[in-house]
Every structure is written in C-alpha cells, then in structure tokens.
XYZ file of C-alpha atoms in Angstrom:
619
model
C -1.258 5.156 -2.792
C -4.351 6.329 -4.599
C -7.598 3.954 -4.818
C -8.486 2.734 -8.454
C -11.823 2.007 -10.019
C -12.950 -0.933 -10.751
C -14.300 -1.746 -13.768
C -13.633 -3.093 -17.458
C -12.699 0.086 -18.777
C -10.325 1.448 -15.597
C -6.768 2.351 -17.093
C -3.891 2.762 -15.011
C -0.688 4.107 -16.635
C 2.803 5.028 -15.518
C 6.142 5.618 -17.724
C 6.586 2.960 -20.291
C 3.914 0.742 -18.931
C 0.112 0.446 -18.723
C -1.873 -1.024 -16.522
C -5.685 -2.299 -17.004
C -8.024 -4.080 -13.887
C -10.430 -6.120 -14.664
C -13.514 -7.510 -13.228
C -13.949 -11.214 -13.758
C -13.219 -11.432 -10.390
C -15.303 -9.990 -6.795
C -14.392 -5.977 -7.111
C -12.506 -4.741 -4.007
C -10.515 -1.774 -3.272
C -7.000 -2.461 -4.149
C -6.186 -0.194 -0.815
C -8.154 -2.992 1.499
C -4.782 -4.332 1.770
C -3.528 -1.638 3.349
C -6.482 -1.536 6.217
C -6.104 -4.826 7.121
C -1.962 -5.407 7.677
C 1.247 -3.344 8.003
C 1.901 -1.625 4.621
C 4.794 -2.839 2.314
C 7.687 -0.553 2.132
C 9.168 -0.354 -0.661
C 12.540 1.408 -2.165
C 12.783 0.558 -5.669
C 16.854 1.810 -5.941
C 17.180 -1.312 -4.061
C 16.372 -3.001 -7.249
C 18.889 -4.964 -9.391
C 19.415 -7.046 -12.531
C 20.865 -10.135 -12.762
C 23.720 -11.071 -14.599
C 25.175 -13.795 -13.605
C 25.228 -16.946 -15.327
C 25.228 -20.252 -14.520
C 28.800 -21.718 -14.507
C 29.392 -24.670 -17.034
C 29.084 -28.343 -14.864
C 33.248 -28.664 -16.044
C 34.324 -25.032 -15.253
C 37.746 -25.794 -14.047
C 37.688 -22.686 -11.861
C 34.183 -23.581 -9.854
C 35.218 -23.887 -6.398
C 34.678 -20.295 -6.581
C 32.498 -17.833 -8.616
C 33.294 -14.495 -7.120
C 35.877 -14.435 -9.783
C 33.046 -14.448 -12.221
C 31.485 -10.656 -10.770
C 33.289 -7.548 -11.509
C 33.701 -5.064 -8.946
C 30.239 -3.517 -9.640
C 28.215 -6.323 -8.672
C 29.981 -7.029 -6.102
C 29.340 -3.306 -4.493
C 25.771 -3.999 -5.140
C 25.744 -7.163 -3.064
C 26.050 -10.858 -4.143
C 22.844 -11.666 -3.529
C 21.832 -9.127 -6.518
C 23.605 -10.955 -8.518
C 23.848 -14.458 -7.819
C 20.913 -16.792 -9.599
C 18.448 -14.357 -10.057
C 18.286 -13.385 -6.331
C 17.711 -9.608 -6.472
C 19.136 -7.677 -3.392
C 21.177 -4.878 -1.990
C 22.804 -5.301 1.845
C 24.299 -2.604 4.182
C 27.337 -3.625 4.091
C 28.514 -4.830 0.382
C 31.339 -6.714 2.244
C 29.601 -8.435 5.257
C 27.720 -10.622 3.229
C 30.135 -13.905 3.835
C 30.061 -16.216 1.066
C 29.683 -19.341 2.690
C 27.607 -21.974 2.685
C 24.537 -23.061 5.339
C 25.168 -25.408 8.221
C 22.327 -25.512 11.060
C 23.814 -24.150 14.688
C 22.560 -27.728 16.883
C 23.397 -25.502 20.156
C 21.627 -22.590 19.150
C 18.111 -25.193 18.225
C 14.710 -23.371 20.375
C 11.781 -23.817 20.136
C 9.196 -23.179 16.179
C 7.265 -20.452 16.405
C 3.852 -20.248 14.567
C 2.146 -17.301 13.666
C -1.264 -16.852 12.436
C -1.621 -13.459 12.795
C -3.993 -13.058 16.020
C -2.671 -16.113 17.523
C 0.733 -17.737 18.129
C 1.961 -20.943 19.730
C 5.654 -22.692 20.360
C 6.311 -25.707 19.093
C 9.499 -27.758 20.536
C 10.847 -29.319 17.368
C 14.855 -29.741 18.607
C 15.964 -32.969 18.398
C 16.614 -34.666 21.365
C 19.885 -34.054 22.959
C 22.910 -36.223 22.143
C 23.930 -39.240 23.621
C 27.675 -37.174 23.236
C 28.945 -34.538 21.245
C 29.496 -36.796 18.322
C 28.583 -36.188 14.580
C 29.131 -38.484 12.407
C 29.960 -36.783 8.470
C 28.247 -39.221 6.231
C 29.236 -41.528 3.522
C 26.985 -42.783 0.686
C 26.820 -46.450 0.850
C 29.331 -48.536 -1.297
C 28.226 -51.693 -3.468
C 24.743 -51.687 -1.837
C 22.029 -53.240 -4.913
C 19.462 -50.439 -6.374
C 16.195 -50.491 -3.997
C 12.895 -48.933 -6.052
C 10.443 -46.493 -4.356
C 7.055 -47.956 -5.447
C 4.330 -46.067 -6.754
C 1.748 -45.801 -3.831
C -1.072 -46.947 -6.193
C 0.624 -50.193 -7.205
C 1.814 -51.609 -4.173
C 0.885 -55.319 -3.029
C -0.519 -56.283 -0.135
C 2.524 -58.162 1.014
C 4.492 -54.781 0.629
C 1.434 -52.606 2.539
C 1.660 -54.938 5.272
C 5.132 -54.214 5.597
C 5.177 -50.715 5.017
C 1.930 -50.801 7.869
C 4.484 -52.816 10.218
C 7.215 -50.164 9.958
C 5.391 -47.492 10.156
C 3.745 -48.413 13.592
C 6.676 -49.724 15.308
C 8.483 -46.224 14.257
C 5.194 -44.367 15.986
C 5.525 -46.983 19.392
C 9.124 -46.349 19.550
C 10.176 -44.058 23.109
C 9.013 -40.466 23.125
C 12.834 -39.493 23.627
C 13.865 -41.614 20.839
C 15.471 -39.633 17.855
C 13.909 -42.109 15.423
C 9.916 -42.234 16.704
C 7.840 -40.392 14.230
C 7.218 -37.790 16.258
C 11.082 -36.656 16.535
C 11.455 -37.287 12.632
C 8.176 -35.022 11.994
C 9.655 -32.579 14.033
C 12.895 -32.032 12.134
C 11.000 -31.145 9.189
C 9.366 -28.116 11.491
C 12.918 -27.230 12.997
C 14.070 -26.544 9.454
C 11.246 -24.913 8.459
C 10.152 -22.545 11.039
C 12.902 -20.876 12.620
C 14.353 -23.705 15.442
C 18.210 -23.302 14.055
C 20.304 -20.518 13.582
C 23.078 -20.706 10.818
C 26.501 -21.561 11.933
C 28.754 -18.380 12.875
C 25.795 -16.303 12.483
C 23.534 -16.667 15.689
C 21.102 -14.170 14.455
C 20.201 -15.407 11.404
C 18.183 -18.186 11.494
C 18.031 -21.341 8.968
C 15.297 -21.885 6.216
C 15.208 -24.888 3.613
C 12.572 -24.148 1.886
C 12.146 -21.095 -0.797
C 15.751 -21.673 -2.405
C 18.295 -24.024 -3.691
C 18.283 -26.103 -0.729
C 14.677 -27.664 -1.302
C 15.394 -30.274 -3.235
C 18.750 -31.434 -1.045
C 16.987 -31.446 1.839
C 13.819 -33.369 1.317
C 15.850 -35.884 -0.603
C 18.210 -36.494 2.706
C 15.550 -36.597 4.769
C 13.500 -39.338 3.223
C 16.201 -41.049 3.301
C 17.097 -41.394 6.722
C 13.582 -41.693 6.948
C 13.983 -44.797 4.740
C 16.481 -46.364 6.686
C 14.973 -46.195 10.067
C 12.165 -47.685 8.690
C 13.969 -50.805 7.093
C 16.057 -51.247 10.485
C 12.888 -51.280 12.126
C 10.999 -54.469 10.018
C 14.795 -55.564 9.159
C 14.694 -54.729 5.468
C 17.662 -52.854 4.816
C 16.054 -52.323 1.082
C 13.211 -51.067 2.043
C 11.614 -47.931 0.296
C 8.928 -45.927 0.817
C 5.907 -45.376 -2.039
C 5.717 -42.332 -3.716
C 2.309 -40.623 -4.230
C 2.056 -40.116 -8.458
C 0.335 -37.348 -8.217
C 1.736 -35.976 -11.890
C 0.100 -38.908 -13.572
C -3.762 -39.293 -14.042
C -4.114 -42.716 -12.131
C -2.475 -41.502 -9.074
C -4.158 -37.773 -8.933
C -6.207 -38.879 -5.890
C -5.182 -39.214 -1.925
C -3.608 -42.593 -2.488
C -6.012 -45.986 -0.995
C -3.420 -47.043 1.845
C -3.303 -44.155 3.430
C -7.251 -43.353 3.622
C -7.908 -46.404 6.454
C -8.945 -44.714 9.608
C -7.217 -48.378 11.301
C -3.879 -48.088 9.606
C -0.397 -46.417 10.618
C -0.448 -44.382 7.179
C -4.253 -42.350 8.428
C -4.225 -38.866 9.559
C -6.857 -37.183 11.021
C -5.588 -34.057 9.979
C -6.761 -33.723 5.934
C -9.226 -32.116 3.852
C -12.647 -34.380 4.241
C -13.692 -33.283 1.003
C -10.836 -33.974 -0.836
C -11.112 -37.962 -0.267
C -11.648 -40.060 -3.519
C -12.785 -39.660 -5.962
C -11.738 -36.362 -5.668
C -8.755 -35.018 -7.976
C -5.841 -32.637 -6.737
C -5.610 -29.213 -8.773
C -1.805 -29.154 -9.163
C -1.757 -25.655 -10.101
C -3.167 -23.756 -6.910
C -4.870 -27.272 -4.574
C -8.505 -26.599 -4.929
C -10.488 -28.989 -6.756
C -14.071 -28.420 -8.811
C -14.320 -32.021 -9.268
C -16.711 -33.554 -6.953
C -18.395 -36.994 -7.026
C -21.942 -35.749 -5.815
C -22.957 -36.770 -9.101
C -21.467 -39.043 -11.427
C -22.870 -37.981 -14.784
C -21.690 -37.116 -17.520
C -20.486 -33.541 -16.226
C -18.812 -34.714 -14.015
C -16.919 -36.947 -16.348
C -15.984 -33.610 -18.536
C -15.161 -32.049 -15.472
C -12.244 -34.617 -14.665
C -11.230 -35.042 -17.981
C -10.666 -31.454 -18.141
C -9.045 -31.198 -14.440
C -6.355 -34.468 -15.547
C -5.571 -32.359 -18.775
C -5.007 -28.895 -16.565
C -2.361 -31.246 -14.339
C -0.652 -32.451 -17.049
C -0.384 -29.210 -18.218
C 0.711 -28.033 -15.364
C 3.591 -30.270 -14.923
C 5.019 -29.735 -18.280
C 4.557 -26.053 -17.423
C 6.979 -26.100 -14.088
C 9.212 -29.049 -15.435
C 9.762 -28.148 -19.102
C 8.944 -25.044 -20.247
C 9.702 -22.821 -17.185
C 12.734 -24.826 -15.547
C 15.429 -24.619 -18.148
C 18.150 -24.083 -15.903
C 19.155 -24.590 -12.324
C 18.245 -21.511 -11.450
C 14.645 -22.031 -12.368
C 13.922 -25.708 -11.121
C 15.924 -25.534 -7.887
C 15.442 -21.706 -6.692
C 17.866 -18.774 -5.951
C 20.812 -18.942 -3.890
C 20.847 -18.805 -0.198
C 23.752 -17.507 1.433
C 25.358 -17.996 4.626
C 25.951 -14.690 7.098
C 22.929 -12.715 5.537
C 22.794 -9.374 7.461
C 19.560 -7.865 6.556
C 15.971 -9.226 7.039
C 14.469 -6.851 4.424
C 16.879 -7.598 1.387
C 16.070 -9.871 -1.173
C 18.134 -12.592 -1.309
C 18.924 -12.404 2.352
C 15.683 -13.504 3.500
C 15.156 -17.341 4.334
C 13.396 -17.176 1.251
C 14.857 -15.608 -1.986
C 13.142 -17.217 -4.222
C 11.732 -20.846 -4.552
C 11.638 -23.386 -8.079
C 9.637 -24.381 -10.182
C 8.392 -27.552 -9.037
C 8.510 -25.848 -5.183
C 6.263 -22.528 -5.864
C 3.804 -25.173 -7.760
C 2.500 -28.510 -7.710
C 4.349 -29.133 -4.386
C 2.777 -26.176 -2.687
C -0.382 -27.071 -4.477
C -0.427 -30.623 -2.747
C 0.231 -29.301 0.650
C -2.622 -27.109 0.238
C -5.074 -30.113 -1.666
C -4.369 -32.315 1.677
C -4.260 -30.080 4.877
C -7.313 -29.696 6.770
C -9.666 -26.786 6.963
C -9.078 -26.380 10.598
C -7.767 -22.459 11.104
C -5.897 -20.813 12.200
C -2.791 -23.330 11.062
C -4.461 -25.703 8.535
C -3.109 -29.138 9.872
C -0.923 -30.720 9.190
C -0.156 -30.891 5.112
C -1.593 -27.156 5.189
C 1.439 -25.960 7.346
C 4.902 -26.644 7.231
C 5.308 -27.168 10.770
C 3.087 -29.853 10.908
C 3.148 -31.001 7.718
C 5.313 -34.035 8.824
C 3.137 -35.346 10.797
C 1.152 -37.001 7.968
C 2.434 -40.311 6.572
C 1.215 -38.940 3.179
C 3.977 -36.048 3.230
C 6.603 -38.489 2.900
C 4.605 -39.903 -0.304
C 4.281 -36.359 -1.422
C 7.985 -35.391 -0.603
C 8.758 -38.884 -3.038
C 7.157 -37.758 -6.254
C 8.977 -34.236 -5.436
C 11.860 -36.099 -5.068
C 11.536 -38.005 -8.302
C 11.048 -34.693 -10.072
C 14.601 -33.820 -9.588
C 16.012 -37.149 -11.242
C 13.613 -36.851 -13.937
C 14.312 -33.476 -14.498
C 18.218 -34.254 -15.421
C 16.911 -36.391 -17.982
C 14.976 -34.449 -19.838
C 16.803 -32.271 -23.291
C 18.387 -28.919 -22.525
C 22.158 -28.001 -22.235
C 21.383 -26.743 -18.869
C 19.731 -29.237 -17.419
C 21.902 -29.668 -14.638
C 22.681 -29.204 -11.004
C 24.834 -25.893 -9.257
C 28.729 -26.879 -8.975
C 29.484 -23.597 -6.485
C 30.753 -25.031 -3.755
C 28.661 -22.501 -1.647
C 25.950 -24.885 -2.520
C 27.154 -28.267 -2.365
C 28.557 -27.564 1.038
C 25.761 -26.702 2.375
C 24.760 -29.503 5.145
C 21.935 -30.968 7.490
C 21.678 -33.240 10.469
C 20.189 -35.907 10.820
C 19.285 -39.167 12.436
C 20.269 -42.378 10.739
C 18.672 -46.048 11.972
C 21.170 -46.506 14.829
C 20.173 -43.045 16.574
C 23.389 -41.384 15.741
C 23.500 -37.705 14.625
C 25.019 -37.520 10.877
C 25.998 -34.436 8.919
C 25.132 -34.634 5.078
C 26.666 -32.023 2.711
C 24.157 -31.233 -0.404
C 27.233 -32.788 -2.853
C 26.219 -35.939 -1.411
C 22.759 -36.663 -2.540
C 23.287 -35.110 -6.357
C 22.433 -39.125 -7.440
C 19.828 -40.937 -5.854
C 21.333 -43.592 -7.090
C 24.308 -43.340 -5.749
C 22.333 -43.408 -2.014
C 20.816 -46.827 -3.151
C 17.309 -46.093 -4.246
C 15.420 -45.199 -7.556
C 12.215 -45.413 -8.412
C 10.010 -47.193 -10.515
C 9.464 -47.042 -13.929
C 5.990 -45.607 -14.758
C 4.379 -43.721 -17.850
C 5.417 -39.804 -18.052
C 1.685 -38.367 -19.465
C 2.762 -34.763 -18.952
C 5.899 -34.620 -21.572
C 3.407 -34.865 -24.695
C 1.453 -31.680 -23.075
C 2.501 -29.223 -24.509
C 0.353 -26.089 -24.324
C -1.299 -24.244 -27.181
C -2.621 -20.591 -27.918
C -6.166 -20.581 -26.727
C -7.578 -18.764 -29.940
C -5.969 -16.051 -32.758
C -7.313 -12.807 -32.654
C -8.588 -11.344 -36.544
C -5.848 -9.393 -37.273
C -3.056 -10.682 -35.418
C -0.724 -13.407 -37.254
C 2.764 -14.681 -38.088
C 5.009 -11.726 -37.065
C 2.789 -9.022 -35.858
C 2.936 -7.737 -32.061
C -0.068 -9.243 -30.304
C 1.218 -6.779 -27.385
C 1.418 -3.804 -29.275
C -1.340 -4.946 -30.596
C -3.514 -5.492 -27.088
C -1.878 -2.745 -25.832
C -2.697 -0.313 -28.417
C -6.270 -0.491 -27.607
C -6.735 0.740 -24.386
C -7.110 3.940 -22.995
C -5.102 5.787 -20.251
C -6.344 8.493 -18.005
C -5.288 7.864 -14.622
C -1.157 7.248 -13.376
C 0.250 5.135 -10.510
C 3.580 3.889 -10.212
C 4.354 0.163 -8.462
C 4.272 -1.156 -6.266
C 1.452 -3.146 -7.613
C -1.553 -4.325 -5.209
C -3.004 -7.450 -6.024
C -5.720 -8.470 -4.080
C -9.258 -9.162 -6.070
C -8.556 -7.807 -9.222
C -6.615 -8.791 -11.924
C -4.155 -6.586 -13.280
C -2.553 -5.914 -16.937
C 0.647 -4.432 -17.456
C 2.803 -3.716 -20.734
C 5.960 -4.588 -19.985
C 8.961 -3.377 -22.502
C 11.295 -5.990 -23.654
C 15.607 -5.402 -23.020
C 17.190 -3.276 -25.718
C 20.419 -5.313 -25.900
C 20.731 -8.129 -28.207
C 19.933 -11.894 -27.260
C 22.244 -14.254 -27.584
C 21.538 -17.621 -29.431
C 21.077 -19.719 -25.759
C 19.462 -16.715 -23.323
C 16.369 -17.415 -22.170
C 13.731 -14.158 -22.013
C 12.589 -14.571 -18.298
C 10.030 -12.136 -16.762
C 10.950 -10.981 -13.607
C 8.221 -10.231 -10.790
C 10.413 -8.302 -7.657
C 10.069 -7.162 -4.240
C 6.740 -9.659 -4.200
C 5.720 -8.661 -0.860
C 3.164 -10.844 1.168
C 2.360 -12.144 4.882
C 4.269 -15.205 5.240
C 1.415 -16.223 7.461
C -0.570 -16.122 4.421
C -2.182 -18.813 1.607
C -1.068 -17.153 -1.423
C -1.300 -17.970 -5.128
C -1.975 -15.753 -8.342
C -1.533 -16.738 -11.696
C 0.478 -14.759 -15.067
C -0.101 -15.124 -18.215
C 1.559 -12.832 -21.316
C -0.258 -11.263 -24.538
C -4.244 -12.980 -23.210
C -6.799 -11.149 -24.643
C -9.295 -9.070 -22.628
C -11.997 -12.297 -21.980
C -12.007 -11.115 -18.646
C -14.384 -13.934 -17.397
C -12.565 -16.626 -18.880
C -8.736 -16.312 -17.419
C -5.713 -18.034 -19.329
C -5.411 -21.663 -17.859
C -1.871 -23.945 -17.699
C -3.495 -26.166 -21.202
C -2.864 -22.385 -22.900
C 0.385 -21.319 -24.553
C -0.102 -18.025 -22.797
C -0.314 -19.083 -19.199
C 3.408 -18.647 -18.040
C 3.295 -19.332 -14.501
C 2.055 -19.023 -10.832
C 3.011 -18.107 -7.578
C 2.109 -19.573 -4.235
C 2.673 -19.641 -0.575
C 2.098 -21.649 1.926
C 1.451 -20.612 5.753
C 5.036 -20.477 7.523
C 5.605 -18.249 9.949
C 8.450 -18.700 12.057
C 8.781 -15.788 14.407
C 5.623 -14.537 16.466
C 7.616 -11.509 17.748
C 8.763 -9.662 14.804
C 8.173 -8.944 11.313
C 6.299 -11.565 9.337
C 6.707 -9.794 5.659
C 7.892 -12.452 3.036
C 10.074 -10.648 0.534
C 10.803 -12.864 -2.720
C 10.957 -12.582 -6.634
C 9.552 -14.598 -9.289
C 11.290 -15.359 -12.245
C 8.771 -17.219 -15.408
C 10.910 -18.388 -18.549
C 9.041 -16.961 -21.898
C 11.255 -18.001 -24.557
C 8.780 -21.175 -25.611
C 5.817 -19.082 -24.688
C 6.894 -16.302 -27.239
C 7.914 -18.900 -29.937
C 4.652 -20.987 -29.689
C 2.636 -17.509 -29.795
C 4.449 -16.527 -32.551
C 6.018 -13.210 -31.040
C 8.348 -11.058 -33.256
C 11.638 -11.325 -31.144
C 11.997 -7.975 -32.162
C 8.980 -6.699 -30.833
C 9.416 -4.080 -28.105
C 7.125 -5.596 -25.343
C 4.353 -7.906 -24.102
C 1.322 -7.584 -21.843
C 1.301 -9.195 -18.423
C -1.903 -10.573 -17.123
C -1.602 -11.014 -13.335
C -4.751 -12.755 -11.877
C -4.924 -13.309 -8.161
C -6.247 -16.465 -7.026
C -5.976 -16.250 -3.031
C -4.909 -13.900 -0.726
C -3.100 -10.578 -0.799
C 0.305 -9.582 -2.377
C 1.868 -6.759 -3.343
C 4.792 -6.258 -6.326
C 7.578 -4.161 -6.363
C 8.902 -4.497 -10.138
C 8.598 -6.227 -13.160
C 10.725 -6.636 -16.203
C 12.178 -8.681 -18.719
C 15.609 -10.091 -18.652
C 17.873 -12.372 -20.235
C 19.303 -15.072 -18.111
C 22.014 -17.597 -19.391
C-alpha cells in the first residue's frame, strides 16, 4: 500500500471517489499500522449488499425467512444477506440456520489477550448438582417491581441494597450465586468459555449482535432475584445508573464509599465526581480543578454533547431493529474471517456507543487489561456494571416507545430461540430463550418514571456555507473543490488522520419508507484494541474544529472495547458499520437526487482499517 502525505492539501483519489487527509490531528504515516501488527487482508469480491428486509411483527409466514431470499442470496451466503451482516462462507450450504445455545460441556477456561501478554481466566460455572436444566417460565400474576434511579434512592433502600449485596459476596466460593460466580458468567459469554451447541468449534459471543440486549436483560435479572432471596425481598430491584440524563452523568454517590459492598477498586480515579462521562467515546475534558466559570461552560457544553448523543444512537440512527439491536448471529458459522460469521457481525446503536463509552469512562488505567469496567472479562466484577447494564436495559423499553413503524423487535425464530443459562435464587441451572424477555414487564420489573432530556435534542447544521442553500449539492459542492493527483484504492487506513471520501449515492429509486444508510465494511481492527472514530457527511474542511454529536452532520461513531478471547490464534475483529442518513440529509437540506455525499472519517483512538463504503437502502 503506498504511504500518503500529510497535509491540508494531500488528495487521494480512486474510481468514483476522492479522498482528502487532513491535519487537525498528530500527522503519522498511515502505513505505521502496518509496522506495528499483522496486516489486514482483504478481498473485496467478498463484498455484498444487503437486501433483506425486516419482516412485518404479523408476517404470518415468520417462523421462517429463508423463504424471503431468492436463490442468489442464498449462494452468496445468509449472512450477506440477513440484517445488514455482509459476508460470503465456503460452503453456501453449511451455514445452518439455527439459532445460538451455549455447549455447558464444552465451557474452558477465558482467554485474555493483550497483545504481549495473555492470562486464563476460569469463568465456567460451577458444576451441577445433576444434569438438570430447568427451561424457564416468566412469572404469572407477580405485582410490577421498579428499578430505581441510582441517584434517588433512600437510605432505607441503600441499606438494603448494601445488605444484599454483601451477603451475595460472603456466600461459598463454590456457590453458583456468590458474586464472584455471577461476575464470571458475564466473562464466559464474552470471551470465548462456550462453544455453540452442535458446533464445538465455534465458540459463543453475546456481545456485537442481536443478542446484546437479550442477554444483559436475563442476566440482571437472575441477578435480581438472587439478590431479593438473599435480604428476602422477592421485589427487590436493582438501581439503574441515569447516565442519559444530566443529573445522573456522574459515577453514582452509593457506589463511590471505599466501606460499602457497591466500591470497586478497580475505576478511573480521575473520573470520580464531579466529573461527567463523555457518552460518545468515555473521555471527559471536564475537570473540577477549578470551578470557575470555564468550567461551568465546559459542563454545560459536555451535558448538551450527551444529550446529543443519545438522541443520535436512539432516534435518528436506530430506526429499525436492525440498527438498535445489531446484525444477526447465526448458529454453525464455518469461517472465522467472514463477516457475519464472526462472534461479532456487527453491534447497535446503543451497544457501539454510549454503552461502550461507559465501560471505557469507568475502567481503570491499569494496562495491559484496563480493570474491570475497561474489559469485558472483568467488567462484572464492579457493582456499577449492573447499574450501567440497567440504563442499557431501559434503553430497549424506551426505545419501543418512541414513533417509527419499525420500531420493533426481530420475530425470526432464529432469534428468539436463541437461549442462555443461568442461575436463578435457588442455585438451579435455567435455560432462557430470547422470546422470553421481549417485555420487561412481563418478567415483573419496570423502571421508574424520570424526565427524557435527550428527545428535544435534536441536532442542527453547524453553519451554511455562502453559496450553498435549499436544493444545491453541498457534496458536489465540497467535493468539487479539491484537487486530485495521487490514486489508492481501499482498504482505508485510519490511524491519526482523518480521512474524506465522496461517496456516490444508489442509482435505483427510493421507496417512500427506505432509509439511506451508509455502510462502512470489512472494518478491520485488533480486538485487543480501544477503538473509536467518529463520521460525519457533507462537514466542511474546518479541519481543527471536527463535526460534534450537537451537529446535524455528525452521523455516527464506532468503538471497541478490549475483548480478546483466544491468546493462540488470530485476534482480527472483522465487522461493518451501518449509520442511518435519511434525517441527516433532510435536516441538511440534501437534494435526494443528488448523486453523492462526502464522508468525514475522524479517528479518535486506536488503529482501524476499512474495507468498503457505500450507500444503501435498507427497509
């Protein structure tokens, strides 16, 4: 791949596109990359649209949608064209469409990998009493229990919450419902301890697809109900952490006590109060050194990026299913290197974002593995994770609420068969299927009521350019003043530099619901790795002064957080990234007949490299 220069005026061009660096941020080779780690390899025929659609939620034929793909896509592979996930296998006919189901006898022990180092970590549960499983059944005519904000709670409910907590960290090492064991089934299904069921080789990820949000909703609940059993409070509920609203933007007060059951060594010292969480990559400029009155702008502006932020990932970009929960993940994947068959096709919305942001806000600066919010293996092992994990949670009910036509959950039963294990509050193993926990109501919990800030944020264009108005191509129009001298075809390097691309918009006509949605492929990274760059479409070139989440043409942001689960063999992350434009392009006042729009891509933290990207049209 040839080395670029780096400067303002650098042009990099290849058919139907152009590319421009820029400089606002340090200036390194975009071949450093390649000195440091493996180089991606990349085959770009491997590369495939979707067009599926999701089915309607009363599709009389949705216990199946293979019916729904004509013989083409199914020769390409269903994961190329199921949700977005973009992939071609081997063997068009050995991916199995079934869904996931952890292998219990296959369970060994999490691997961590931090590139020169890597450790074990025994996460399996303990080992059954007997073979039995119990399938699990959502309580009937229990009364509505409401997760508390974690800012609000009484001192009565603290001290029970305090009480719980401690006799579930004194209960016997070997016990299936001490804190330990319950911390460590968040690291089995996150870093490689299960295979899948009927396919020993492949092993089991929950995070990075449509299984996110089922998961972490199942497990607090269990997690619920051991702790009620233990103070003998069967309505018991843990606090969430509000981190979307401005009063709750800050580690919440019960947990900060270096005495109490909730503390964890393991956090970010200078993230403590009065500190505020960046929900769009975790770092925060705002620090109390000096309360004046810059630092009052300062968090002003930082509680107005947040809310931002969350309308961002929960209205403007997650439209559909596909968008707020992730891609698909199928069962019997055969190949490591496809898209789609990874553990990790491609995360949501709320997933790639604030929750990743969080993570990264609380976990220590302790390297290699960034303890125990900064890692997913540990990540349990902080009380505050399950307060974190509640306001995710939340997300998903609030998100079926909100206006749209597609505004709600899969129906393939690939998906809501999918199941987990777990431990309920009488140590017995129980198997939950993802079709029940589509209500949390329905599992006896809700949460309680509190202001929404972020649903009156909506973001605006940051200025107009003289020239550019009501039905003129601000693309075209950015585009048409630049240069090109040098060529290059992707993949894309993104390191230090941003990048600008012109990206051509489809050909075919849009229907009256599609959504425009740019499409980032083949993103390419350590999985090992802190990741996070930002997009934004038709910015102008105020290279030291980057489109933020409060502007209309910020579209979106990717992130990763360190999860490496096998020390002994490749530790490339393959995934896509798919960022809704349709509101972007209305509220910048885009001709929806222009021919294309620039991409901005401005890299934040670490190293990544991109395969494709394009415009489609996803139902």
């Amino acid at each position: 791949m040839a080395s670029t220069t780096n400067s303002p005026s650098t042009l990099l061009t290849l058919p139907n596109f152009s590319i421009q660096t820029s400089t606002f941020l340090p200036k390194t080779s975009q071949r450093s990359i390649f000195k440091k780690k493996k180089p991606f390899n990349f085959n770009s025929k491997r590369v495939v649209s979707c067009k599926a659609s999701n089915g309607k939620q009363n599709d009389a034929d949705h216990t199946s949608f293979l019916n729904r793909f004509d013989r083409r896509d199914i020769l390409l592979g269903l994961g190329g064209s199921l949700y977005g996930a973009t992939s071609l296998v081997r063997d068009p006919f050995a991916l199995a469409v079934v869904p996931i189901e952890p292998d219990l006898s296959s369970c060994g022990e999490s691997t961590v990998d931090a590139g020169t180092t890597c450790m074990n970590v025994p996460c399996c549960p303990p080992k059954l009493k007997d073979s039995k499983i119990i399938d699990f059944e959502p309580p009937l005519g229990c009364k509505i229990r409401y997760r508390p904000a974690a800012h609000l709670v009484d001192r009565d409910y603290l001290y029970k919450f305090e009480s719980a907590m401690e006799r579930m960290k004194a209960l016997p090492v070997d016990d299936p419902r001490n804190f330990m064991q319950q911390a460590n089934i968040h690291c089995a299904y996150c870093n490689g301890a299960y295979s899948q069921v009927g396919f020993p080789d492949q092993k089991l990820e929950v995070h990075y697809s449509w299984l996110f949000f089922p998961f972490h909703r199942m497990y607090l609940y269990f997690f619920d109900r051991i702790l009620g059993k233990l103070i003998g409070d069967p309505d018991f509920a843990m606090p969430f952490w509000n981190w979307d609203s401005p009063c709750g933007m800050t580690m919440p007060q019960i947990y900060l006590d270096p005495y109490s059951p909730l503390y964890d060594e393991n956090r970010n010292l200078e993230h403590q109060p009065d500190v505020l969480v960046n929900l769009n990559d975790g770092k925060s400029f705002v620090k109390p050194k000096k309360k004046d009155d810059f630092y009052e702008l300062a968090k002003r502006e930082q509680i107005n990026s947040n809310l931002y932020v969350m309308y961002q990932q929960m209205v403007r970009s997650a439209k559909t299913a596909s968008c707020f929960h992730g891609a698909a993940y199928l069962g019997g994947c055969v190949s490591e290197t496809d898209i789609g068959c990874t553990p990790e096709p491609r995360g949501g919305t709320i997933e790639n974002g604030a929750h990743i942001a969080v993570h990264k806000f609380v976990g220590a600066k302790n390297p290699p593995y960034n303890e125990d919010m900064g890692n997913f293996y540990s990540a349990g092992r902080d009380p505050l994770f399950y307060a974190h994990h509640g306001n995710v949670d939340r997300m998903w009910n609030i998100w079926k609420t909100l206006p749209g036509k597609k505004r709600h959950d899969f129906n393939e039963n690939v998906w809501l068969n999918s199941s987990f294990l777990f431990y309920d509050e009488n140590a017995n193993m129980v198997r939950v299927k993802v079709r029940d926990c589509l209500d949390s109501k329905t599992l006896g919990y809700d949460y309680q009521s509190v202001d929404i800030p972020w649903l009156r944020s909506k973001p605006t264009p940051r200025r107009s350019r003289s020239g550019v108005g009501r039905g003129q191509d601000r693309g075209q129009d950015v585009a048409a003043r630049r240069k090109s001298k040098n060529r290059r075809g992707f993949p894309i390097v993104l390191d230090k530099v941003a990048v600008r691309i012109e990206i051509p918009r489809p050909k075919k006509s849009k229907k009256k619901d599609d959504e425009e949605v740019l499409v980032l492929q083949n993103i390419q990274l350590d999985r090992n790795d802190s990741v996070q760059f930002d997009v934004s479409i038709n910015d102008d070139e105020d290279d030291d002064n980057p489109c933020k989440p409060e502007d209309a043409e910020f579209v979106g942001s990717f992130s990763n957080l360190p999860h490496g689960d096998n020390c002994h063999s490749e530790t490339m992350l393959s995934t896509n990234l798919y960022l809704p434009l349709s509101e972007a392009l209305e509220d910048l006042k885009i001709n929806p007949f222009e021919d294309s729009i620039v991409v901005t891509l401005v890299p934040k933290e670490g190293e990544v490299s991109i395969g494709n990207i394009k415009i489609d049209y996803v139902c």
